[in-house]
N, CA, C and O atoms as a GROMACS GRO file, in nm:
protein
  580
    1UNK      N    1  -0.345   0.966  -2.635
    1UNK     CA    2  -0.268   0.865  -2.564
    1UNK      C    3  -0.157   0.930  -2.482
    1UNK      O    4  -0.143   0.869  -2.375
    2UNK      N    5  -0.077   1.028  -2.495
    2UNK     CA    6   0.000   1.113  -2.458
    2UNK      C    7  -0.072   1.165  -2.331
    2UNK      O    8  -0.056   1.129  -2.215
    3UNK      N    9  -0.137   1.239  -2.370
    3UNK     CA   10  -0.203   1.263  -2.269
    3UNK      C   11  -0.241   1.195  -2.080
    3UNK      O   12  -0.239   1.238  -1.964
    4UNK      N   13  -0.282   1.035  -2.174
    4UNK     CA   14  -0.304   0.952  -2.071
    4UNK      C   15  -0.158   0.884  -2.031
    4UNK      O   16  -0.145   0.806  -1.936
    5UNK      N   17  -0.086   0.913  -2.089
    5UNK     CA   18   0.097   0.882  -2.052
    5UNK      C   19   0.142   0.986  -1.911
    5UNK      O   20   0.184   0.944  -1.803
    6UNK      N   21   0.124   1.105  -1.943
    6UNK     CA   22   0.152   1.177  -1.888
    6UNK      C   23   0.050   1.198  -1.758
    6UNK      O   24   0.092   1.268  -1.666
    7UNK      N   25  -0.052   1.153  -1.752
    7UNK     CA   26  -0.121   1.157  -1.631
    7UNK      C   27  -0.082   1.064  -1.534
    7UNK      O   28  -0.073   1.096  -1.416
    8UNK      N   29  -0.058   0.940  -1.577
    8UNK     CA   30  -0.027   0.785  -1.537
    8UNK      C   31   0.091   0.823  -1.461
    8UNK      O   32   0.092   0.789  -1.342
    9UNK      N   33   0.248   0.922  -1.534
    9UNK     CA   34   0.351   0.937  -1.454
    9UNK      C   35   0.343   1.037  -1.354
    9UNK      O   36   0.408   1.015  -1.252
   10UNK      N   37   0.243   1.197  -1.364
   10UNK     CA   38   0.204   1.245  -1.244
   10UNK      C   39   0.147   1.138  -1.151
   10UNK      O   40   0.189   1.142  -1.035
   11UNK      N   41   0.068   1.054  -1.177
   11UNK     CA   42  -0.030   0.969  -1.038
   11UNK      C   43   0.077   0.890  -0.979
   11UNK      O   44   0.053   0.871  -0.860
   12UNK      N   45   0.190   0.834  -1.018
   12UNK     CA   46   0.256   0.739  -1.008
   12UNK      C   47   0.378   0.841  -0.941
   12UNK      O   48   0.425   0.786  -0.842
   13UNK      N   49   0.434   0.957  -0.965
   13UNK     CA   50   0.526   1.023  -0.932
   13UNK      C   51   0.430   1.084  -0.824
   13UNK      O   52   0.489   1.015  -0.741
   14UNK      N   53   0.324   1.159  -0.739
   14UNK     CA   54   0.278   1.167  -0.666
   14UNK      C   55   0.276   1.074  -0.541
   14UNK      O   56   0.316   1.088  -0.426
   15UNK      N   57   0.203   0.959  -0.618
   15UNK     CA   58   0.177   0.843  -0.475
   15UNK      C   59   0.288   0.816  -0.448
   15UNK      O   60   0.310   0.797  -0.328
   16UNK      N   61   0.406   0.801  -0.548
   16UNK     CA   62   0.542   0.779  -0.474
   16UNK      C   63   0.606   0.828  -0.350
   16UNK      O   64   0.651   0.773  -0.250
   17UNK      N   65   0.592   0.989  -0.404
   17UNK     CA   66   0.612   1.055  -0.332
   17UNK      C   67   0.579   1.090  -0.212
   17UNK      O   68   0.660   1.144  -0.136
   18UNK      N   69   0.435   1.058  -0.174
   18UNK     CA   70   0.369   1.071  -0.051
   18UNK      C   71   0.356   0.954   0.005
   18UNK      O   72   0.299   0.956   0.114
   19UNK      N   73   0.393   0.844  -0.035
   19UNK     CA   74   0.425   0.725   0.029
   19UNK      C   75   0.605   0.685   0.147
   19UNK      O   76   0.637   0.640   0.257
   20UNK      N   77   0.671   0.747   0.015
   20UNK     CA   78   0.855   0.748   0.018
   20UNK      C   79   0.896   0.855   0.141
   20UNK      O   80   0.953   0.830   0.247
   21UNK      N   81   0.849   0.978   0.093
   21UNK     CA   82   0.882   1.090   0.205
   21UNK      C   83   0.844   1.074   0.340
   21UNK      O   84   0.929   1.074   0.430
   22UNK      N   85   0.728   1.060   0.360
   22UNK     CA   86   0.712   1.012   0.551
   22UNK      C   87   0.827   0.968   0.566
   22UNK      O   88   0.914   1.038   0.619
   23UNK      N   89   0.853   0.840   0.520
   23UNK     CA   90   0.941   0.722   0.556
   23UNK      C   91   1.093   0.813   0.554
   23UNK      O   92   1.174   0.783   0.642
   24UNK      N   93   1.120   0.893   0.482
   24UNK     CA   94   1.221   0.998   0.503
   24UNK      C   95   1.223   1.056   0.571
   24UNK      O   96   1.345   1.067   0.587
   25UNK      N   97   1.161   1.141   0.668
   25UNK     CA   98   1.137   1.221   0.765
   25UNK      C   99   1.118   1.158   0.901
   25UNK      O  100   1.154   1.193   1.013
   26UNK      N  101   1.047   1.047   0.852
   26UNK     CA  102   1.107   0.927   0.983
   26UNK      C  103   1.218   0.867   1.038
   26UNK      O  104   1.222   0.836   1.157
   27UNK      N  105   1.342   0.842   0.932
   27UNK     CA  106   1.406   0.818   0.948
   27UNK      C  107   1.526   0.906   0.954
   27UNK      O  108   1.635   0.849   0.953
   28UNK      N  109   1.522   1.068   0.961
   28UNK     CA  110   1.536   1.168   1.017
   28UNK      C  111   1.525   1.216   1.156
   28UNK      O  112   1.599   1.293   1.218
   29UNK      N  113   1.427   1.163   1.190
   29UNK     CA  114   1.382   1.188   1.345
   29UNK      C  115   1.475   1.077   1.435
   29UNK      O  116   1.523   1.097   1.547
   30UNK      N  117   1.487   0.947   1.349
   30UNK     CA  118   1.523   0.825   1.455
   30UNK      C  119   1.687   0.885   1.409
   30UNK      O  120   1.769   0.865   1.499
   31UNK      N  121   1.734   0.943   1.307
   31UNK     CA  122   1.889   0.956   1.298
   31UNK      C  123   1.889   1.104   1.405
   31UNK      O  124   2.002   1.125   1.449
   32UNK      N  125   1.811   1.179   1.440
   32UNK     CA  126   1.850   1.302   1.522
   32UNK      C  127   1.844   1.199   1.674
   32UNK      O  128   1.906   1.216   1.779
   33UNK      N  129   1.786   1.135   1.652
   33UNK     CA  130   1.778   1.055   1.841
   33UNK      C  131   1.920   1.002   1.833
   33UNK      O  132   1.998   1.039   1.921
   34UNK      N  133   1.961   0.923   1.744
   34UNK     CA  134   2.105   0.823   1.704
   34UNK      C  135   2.173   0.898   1.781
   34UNK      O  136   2.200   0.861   1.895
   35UNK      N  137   2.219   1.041   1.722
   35UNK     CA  138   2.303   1.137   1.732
   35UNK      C  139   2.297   1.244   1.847
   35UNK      O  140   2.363   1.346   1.865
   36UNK      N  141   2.185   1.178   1.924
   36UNK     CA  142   2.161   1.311   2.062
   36UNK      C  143   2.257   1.217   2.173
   36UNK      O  144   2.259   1.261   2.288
   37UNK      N  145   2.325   1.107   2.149
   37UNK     CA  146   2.398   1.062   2.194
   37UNK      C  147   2.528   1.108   2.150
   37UNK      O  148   2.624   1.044   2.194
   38UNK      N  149   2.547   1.187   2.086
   38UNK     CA  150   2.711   1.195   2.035
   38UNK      C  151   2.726   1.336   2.126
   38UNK      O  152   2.642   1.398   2.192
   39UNK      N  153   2.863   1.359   2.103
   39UNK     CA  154   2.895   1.507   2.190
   39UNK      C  155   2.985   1.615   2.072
   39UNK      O  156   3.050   1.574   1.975
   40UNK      N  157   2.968   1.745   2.108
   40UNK     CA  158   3.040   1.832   2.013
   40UNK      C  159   2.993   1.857   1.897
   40UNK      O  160   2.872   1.866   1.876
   41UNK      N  161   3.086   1.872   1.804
   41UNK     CA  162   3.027   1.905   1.653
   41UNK      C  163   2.934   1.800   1.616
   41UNK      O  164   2.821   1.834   1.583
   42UNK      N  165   2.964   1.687   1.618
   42UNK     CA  166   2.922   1.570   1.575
   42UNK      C  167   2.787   1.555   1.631
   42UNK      O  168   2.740   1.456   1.575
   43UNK      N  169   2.708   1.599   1.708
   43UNK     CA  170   2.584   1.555   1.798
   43UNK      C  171   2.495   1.733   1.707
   43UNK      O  172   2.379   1.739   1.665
   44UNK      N  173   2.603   1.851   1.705
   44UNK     CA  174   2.557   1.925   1.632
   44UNK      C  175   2.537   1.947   1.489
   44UNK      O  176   2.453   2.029   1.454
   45UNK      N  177   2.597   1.888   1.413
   45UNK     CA  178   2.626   1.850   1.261
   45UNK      C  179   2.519   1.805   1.214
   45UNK      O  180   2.435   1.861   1.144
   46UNK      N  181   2.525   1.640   1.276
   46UNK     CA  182   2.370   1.552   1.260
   46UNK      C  183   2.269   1.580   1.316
   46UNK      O  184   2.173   1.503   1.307
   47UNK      N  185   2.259   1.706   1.396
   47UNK     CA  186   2.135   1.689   1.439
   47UNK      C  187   2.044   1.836   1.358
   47UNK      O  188   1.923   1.858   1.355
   48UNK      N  189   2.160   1.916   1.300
   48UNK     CA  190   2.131   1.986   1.160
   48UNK      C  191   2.082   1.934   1.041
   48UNK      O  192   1.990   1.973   0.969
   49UNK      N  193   2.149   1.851   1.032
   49UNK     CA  194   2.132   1.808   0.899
   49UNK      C  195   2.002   1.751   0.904
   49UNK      O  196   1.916   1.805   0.833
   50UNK      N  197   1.964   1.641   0.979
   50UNK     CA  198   1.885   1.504   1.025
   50UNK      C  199   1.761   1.607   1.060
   50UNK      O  200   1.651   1.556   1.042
   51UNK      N  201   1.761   1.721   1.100
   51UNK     CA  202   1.682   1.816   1.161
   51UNK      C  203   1.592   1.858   0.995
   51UNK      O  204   1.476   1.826   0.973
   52UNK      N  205   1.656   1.914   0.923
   52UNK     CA  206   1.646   1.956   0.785
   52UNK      C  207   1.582   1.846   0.723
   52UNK      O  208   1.465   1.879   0.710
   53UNK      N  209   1.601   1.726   0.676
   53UNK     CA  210   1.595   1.614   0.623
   53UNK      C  211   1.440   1.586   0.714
   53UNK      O  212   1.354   1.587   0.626
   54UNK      N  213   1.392   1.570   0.807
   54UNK     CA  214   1.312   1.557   0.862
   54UNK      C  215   1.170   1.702   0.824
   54UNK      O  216   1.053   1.666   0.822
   55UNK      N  217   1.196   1.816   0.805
   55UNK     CA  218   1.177   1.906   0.806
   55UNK      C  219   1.082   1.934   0.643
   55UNK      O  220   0.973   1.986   0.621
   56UNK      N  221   1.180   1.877   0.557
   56UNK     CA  222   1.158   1.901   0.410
   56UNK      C  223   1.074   1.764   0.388
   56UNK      O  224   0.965   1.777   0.331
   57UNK      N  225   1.116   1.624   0.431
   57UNK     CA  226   0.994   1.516   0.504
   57UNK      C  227   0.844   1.539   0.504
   57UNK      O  228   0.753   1.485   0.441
   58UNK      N  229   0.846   1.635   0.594
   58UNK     CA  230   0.730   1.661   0.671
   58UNK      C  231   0.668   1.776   0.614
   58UNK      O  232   0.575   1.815   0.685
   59UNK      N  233   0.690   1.869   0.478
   59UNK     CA  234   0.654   1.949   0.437
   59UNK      C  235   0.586   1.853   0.314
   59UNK      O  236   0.467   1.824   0.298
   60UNK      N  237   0.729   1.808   0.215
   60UNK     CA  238   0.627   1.738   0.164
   60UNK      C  239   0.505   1.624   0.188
   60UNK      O  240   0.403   1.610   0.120
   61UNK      N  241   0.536   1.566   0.276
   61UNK     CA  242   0.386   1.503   0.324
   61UNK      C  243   0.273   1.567   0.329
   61UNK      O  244   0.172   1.516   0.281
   62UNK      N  245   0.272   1.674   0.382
   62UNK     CA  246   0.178   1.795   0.401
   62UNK      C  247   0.106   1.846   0.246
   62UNK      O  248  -0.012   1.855   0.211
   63UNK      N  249   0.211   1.870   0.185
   63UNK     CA  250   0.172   1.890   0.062
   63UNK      C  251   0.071   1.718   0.006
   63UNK      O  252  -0.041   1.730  -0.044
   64UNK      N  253   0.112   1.627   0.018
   64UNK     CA  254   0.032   1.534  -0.043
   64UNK      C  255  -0.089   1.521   0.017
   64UNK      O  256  -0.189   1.501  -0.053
   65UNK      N  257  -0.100   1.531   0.173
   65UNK     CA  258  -0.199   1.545   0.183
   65UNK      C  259  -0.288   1.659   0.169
   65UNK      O  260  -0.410   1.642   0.159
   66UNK      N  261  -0.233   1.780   0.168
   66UNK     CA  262  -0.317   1.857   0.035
   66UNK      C  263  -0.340   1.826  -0.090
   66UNK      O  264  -0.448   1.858  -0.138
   67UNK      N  265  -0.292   1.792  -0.130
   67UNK     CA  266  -0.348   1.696  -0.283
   67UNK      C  267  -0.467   1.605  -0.279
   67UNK      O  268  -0.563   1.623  -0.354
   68UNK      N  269  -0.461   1.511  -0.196
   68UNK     CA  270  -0.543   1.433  -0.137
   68UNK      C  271  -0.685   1.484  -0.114
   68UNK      O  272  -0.780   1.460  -0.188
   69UNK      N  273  -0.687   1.558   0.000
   69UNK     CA  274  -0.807   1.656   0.061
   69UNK      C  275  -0.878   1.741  -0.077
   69UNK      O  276  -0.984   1.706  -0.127
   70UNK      N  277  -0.809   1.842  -0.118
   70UNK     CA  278  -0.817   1.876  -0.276
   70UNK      C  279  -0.892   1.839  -0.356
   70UNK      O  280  -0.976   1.906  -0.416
   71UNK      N  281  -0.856   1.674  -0.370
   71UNK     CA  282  -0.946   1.602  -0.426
   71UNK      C  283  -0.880   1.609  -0.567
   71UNK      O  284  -0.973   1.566  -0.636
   72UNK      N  285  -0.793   1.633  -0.642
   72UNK     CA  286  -0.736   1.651  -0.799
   72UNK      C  287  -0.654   1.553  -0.802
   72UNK      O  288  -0.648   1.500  -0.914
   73UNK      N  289  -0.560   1.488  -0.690
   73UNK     CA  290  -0.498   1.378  -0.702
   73UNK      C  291  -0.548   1.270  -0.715
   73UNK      O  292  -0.493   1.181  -0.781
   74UNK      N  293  -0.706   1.250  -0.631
   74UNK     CA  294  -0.770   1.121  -0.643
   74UNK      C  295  -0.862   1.116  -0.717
   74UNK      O  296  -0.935   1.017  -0.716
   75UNK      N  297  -0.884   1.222  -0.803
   75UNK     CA  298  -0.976   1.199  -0.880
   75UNK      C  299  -0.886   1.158  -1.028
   75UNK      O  300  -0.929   1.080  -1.112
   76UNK      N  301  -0.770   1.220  -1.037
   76UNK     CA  302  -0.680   1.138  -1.140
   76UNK      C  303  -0.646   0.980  -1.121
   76UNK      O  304  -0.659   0.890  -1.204
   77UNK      N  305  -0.602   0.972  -0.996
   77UNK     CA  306  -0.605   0.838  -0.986
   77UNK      C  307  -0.693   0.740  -1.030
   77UNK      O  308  -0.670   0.637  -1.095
   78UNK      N  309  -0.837   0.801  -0.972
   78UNK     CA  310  -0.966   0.681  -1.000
   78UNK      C  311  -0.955   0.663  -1.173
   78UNK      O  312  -0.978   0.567  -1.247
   79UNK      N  313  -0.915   0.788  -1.194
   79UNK     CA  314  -0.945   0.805  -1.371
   79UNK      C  315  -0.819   0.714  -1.447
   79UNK      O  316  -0.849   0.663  -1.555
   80UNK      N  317  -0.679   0.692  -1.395
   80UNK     CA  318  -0.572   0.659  -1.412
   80UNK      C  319  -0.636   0.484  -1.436
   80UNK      O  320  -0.630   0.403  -1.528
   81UNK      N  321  -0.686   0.484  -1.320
   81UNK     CA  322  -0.762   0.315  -1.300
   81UNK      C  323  -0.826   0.258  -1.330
   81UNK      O  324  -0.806   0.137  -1.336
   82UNK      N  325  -0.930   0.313  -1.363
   82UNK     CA  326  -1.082   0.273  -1.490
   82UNK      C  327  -0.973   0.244  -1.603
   82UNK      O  328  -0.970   0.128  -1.646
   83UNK      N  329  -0.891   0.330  -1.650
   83UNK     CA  330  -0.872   0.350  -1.794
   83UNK      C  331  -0.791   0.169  -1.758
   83UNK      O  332  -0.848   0.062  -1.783
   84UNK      N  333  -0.704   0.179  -1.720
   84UNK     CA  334  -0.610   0.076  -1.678
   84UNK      C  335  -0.691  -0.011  -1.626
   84UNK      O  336  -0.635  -0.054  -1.525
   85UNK      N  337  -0.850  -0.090  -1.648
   85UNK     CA  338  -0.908  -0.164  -1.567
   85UNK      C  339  -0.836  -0.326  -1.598
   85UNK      O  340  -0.757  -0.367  -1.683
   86UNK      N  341  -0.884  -0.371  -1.519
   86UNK     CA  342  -0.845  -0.559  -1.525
   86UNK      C  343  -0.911  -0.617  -1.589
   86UNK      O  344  -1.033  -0.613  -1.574
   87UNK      N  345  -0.830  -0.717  -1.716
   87UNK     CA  346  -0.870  -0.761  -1.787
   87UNK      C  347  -0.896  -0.874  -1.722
   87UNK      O  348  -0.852  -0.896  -1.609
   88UNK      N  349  -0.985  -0.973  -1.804
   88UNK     CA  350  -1.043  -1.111  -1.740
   88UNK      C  351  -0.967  -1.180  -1.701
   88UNK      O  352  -0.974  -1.202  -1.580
   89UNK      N  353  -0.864  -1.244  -1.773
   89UNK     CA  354  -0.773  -1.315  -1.748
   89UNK      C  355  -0.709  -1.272  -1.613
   89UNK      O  356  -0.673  -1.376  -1.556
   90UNK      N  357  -0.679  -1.159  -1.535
   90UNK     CA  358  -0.619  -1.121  -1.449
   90UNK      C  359  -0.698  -1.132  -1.348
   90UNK      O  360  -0.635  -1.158  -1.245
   91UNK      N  361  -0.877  -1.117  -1.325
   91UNK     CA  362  -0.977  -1.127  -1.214
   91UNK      C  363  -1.006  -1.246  -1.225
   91UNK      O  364  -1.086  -1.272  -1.135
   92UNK      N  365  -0.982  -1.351  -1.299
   92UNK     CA  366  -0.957  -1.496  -1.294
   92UNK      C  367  -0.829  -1.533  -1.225
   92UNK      O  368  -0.848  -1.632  -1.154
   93UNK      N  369  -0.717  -1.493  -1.220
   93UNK     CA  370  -0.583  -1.502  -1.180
   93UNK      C  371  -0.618  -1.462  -1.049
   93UNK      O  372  -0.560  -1.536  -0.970
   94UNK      N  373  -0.669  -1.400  -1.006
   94UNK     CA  374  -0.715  -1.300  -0.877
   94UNK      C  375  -0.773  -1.390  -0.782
   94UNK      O  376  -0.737  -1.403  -0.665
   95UNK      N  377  -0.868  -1.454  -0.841
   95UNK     CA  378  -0.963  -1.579  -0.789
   95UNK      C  379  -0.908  -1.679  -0.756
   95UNK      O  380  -0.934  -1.739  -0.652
   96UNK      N  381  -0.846  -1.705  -0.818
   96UNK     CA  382  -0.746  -1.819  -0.789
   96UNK      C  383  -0.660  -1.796  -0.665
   96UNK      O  384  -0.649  -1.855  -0.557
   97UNK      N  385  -0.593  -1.671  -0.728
   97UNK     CA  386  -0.507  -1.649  -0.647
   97UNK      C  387  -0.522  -1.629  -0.446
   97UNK      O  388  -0.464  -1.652  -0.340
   98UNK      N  389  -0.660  -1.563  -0.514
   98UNK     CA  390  -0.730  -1.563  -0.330
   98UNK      C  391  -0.789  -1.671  -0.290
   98UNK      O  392  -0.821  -1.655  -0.172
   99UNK      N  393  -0.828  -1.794  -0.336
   99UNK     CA  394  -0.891  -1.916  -0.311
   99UNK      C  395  -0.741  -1.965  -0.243
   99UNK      O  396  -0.727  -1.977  -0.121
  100UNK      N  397  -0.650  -1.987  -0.324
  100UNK     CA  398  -0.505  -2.019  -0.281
  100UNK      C  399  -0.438  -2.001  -0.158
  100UNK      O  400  -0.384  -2.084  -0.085
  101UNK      N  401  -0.452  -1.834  -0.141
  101UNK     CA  402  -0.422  -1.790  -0.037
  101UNK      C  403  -0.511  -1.802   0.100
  101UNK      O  404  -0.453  -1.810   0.208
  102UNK      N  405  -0.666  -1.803   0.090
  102UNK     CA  406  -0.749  -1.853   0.195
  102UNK      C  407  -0.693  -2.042   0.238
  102UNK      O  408  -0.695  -2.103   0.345
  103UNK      N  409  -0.676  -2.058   0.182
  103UNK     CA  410  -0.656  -2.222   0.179
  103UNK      C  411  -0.510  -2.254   0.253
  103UNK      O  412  -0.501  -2.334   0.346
  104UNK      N  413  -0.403  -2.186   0.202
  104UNK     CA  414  -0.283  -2.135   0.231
  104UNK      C  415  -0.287  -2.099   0.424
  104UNK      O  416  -0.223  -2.157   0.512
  105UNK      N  417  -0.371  -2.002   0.435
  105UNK     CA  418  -0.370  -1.932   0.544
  105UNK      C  419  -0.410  -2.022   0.679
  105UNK      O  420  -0.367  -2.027   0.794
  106UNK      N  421  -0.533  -2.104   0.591
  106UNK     CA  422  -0.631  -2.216   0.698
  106UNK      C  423  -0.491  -2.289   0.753
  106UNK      O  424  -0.442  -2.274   0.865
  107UNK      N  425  -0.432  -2.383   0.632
  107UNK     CA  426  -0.323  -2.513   0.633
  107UNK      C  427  -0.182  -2.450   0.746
  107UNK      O  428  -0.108  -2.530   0.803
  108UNK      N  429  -0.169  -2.309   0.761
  108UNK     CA  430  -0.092  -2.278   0.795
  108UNK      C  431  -0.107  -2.214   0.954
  108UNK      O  432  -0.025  -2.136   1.004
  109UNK      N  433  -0.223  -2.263   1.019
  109UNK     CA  434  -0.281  -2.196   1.076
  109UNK      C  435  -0.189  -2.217   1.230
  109UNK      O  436  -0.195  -2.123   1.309
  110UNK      N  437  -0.127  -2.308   1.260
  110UNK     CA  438  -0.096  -2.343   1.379
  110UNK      C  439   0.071  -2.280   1.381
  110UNK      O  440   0.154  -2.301   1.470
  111UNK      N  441   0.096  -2.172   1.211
  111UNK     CA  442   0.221  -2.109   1.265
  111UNK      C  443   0.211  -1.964   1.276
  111UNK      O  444   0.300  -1.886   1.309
  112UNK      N  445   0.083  -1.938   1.241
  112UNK     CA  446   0.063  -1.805   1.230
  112UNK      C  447  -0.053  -1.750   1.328
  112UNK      O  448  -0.101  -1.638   1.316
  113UNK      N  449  -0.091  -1.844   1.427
  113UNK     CA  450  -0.172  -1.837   1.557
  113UNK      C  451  -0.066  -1.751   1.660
  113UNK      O  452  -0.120  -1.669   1.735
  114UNK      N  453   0.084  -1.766   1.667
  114UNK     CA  454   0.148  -1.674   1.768
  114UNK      C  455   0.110  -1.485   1.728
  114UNK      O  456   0.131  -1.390   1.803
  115UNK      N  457   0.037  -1.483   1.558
  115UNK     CA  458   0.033  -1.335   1.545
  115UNK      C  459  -0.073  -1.304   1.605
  115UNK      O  460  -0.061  -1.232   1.704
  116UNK      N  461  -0.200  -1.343   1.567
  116UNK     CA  462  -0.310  -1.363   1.566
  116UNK      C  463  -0.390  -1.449   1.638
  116UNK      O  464  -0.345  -1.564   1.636
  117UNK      N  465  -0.515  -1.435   1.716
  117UNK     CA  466  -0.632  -1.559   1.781
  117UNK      C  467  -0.665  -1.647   1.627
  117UNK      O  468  -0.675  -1.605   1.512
  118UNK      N  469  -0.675  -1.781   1.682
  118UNK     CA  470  -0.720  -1.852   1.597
  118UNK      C  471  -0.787  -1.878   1.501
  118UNK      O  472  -0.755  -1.932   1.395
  119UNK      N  473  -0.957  -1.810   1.567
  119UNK     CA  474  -1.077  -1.747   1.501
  119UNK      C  475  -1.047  -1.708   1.402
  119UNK      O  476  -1.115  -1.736   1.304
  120UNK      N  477  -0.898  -1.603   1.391
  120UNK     CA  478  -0.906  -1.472   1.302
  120UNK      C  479  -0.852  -1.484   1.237
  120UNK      O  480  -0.847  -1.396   1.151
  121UNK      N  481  -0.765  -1.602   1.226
  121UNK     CA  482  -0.649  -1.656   1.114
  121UNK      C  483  -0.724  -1.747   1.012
  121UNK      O  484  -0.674  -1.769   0.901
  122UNK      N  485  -0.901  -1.824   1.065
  122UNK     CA  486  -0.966  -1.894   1.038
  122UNK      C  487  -1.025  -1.798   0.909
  122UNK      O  488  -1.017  -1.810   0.787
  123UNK      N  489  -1.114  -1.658   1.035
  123UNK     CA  490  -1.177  -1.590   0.940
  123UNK      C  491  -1.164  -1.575   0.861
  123UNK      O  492  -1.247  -1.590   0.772
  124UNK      N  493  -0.988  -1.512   0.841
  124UNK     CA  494  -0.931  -1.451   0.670
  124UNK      C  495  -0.951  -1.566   0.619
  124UNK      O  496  -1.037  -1.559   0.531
  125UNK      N  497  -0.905  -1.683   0.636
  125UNK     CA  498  -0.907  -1.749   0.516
  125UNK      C  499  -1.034  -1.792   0.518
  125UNK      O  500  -1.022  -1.906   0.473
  126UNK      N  501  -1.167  -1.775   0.544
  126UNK     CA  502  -1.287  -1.846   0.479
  126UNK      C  503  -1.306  -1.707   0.402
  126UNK      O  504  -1.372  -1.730   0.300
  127UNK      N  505  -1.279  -1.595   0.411
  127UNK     CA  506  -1.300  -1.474   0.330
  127UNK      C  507  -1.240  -1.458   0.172
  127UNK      O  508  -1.275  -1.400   0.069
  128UNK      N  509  -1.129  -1.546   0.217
  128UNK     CA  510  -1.030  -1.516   0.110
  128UNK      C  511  -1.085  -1.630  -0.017
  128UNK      O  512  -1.058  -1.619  -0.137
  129UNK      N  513  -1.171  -1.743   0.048
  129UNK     CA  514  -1.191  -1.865   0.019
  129UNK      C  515  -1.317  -1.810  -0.077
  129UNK      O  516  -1.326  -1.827  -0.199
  130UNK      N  517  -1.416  -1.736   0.012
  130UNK     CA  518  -1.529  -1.715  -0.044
  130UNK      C  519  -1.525  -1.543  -0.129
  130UNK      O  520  -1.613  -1.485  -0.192
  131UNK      N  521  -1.418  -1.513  -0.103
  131UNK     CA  522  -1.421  -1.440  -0.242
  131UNK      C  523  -1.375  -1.473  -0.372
  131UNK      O  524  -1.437  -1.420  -0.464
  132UNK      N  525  -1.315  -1.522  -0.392
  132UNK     CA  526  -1.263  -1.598  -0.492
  132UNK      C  527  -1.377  -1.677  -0.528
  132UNK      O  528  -1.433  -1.620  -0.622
  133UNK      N  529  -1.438  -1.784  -0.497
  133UNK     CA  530  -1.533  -1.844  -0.488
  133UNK      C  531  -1.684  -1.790  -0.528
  133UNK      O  532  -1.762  -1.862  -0.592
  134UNK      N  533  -1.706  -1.698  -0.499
  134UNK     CA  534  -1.824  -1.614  -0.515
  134UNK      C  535  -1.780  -1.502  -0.671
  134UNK      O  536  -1.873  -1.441  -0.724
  135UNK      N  537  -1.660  -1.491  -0.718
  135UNK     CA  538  -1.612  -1.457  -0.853
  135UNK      C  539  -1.656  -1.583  -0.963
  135UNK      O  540  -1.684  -1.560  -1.081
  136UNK      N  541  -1.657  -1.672  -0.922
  136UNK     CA  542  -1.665  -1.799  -1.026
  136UNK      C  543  -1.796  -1.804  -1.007
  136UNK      O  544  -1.862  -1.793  -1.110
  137UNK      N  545  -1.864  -1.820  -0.888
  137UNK     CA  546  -2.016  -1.834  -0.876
  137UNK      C  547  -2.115  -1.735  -0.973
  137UNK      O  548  -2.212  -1.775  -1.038
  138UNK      N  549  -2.068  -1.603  -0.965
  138UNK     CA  550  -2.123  -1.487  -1.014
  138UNK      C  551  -2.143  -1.550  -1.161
  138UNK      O  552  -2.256  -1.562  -1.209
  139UNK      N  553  -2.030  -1.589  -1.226
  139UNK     CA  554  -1.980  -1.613  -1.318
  139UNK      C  555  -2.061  -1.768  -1.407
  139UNK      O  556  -2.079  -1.772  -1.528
  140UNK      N  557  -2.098  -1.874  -1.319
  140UNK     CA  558  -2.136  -1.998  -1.360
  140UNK      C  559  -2.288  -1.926  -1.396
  140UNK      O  560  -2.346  -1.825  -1.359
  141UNK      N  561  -2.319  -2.049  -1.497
  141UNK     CA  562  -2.487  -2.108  -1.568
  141UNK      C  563  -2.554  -2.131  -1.437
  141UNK      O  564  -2.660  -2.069  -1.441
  142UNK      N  565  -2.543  -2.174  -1.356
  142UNK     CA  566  -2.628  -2.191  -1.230
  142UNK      C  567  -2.641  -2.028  -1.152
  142UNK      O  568  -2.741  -1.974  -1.103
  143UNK      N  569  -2.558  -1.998  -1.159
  143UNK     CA  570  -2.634  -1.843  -1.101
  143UNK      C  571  -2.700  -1.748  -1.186
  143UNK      O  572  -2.780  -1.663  -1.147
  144UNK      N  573  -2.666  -1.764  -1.288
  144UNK     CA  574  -2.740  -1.694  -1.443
  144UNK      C  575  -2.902  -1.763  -1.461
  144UNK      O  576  -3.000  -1.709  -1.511
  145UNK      N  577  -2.893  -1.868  -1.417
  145UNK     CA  578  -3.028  -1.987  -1.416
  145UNK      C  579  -3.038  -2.014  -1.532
  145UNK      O  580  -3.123  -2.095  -1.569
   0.00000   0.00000   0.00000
């Protein structure tokens, strides 16, 4: 069990990590632009620092996606996930929950047409409708015969 403790917080301290850091190194790059407006020390200071911060960013990203490519990170993961699979009660909750949200999406359709064509606000929700839907189907005496 230990074992599977300690794998769970590498997969989880990984994806963090290669999720969190871009977003650090991004916002490194937009603070060196901030500061290419300033003059003197101050335009040189931040654009050290923000330079660095961007730098160590972009290394570790690199590194995750070596992990990735590698193949040892995602193969813990998949393994992290089986073990951790979804219990019934939760792919019932799921069903619902996406029947809800297809239904949700249709009813809502004339505020969320400025993101999206019509069609496509339609589509998701007959998808969302018929997956959920096709979970219970799988599931009923009539498809079992």
């Amino acid at each position: 069990m230990a074992v599977r403790n300690e794998d769970e917080k590498y997969v989880a301290r990984e994806w963090a990590k290669g999720i969190l850091i871009p977003l650090i190194a991004i916002a490194g790059v937009s603070m060196i632009w901030r500061f290419s407006n300033s003059v003197g020390i101050r335009f040189w200071l931040g654009s050290a620092v923000f330079l660095v911060i961007m730098a160590v960013g972009f290394a570790y990203a690199t590194e995750f996606i070596k992990l990735l490519i590698g193949g040892g990170l995602f193969k813990q993961t998949v393994s992290v996930v089986k073990e951790a699979a979804m219990k019934e009660w939760m792919k019932v909750f799921s069903a619902f929950l996406s029947v809800g949200a297809g239904v949700g999406v249709i009813l809502t359709e004339d505020q969320l047409d400025y993101y999206a064509p019509e069609w496509v606000i339609y589509c998701i929700g007959v998808v969302l409708i018929a997956g959920g839907t096709t979970f219970f189907w799988t599931r009923s005496k009539f498809y079992k015969g």
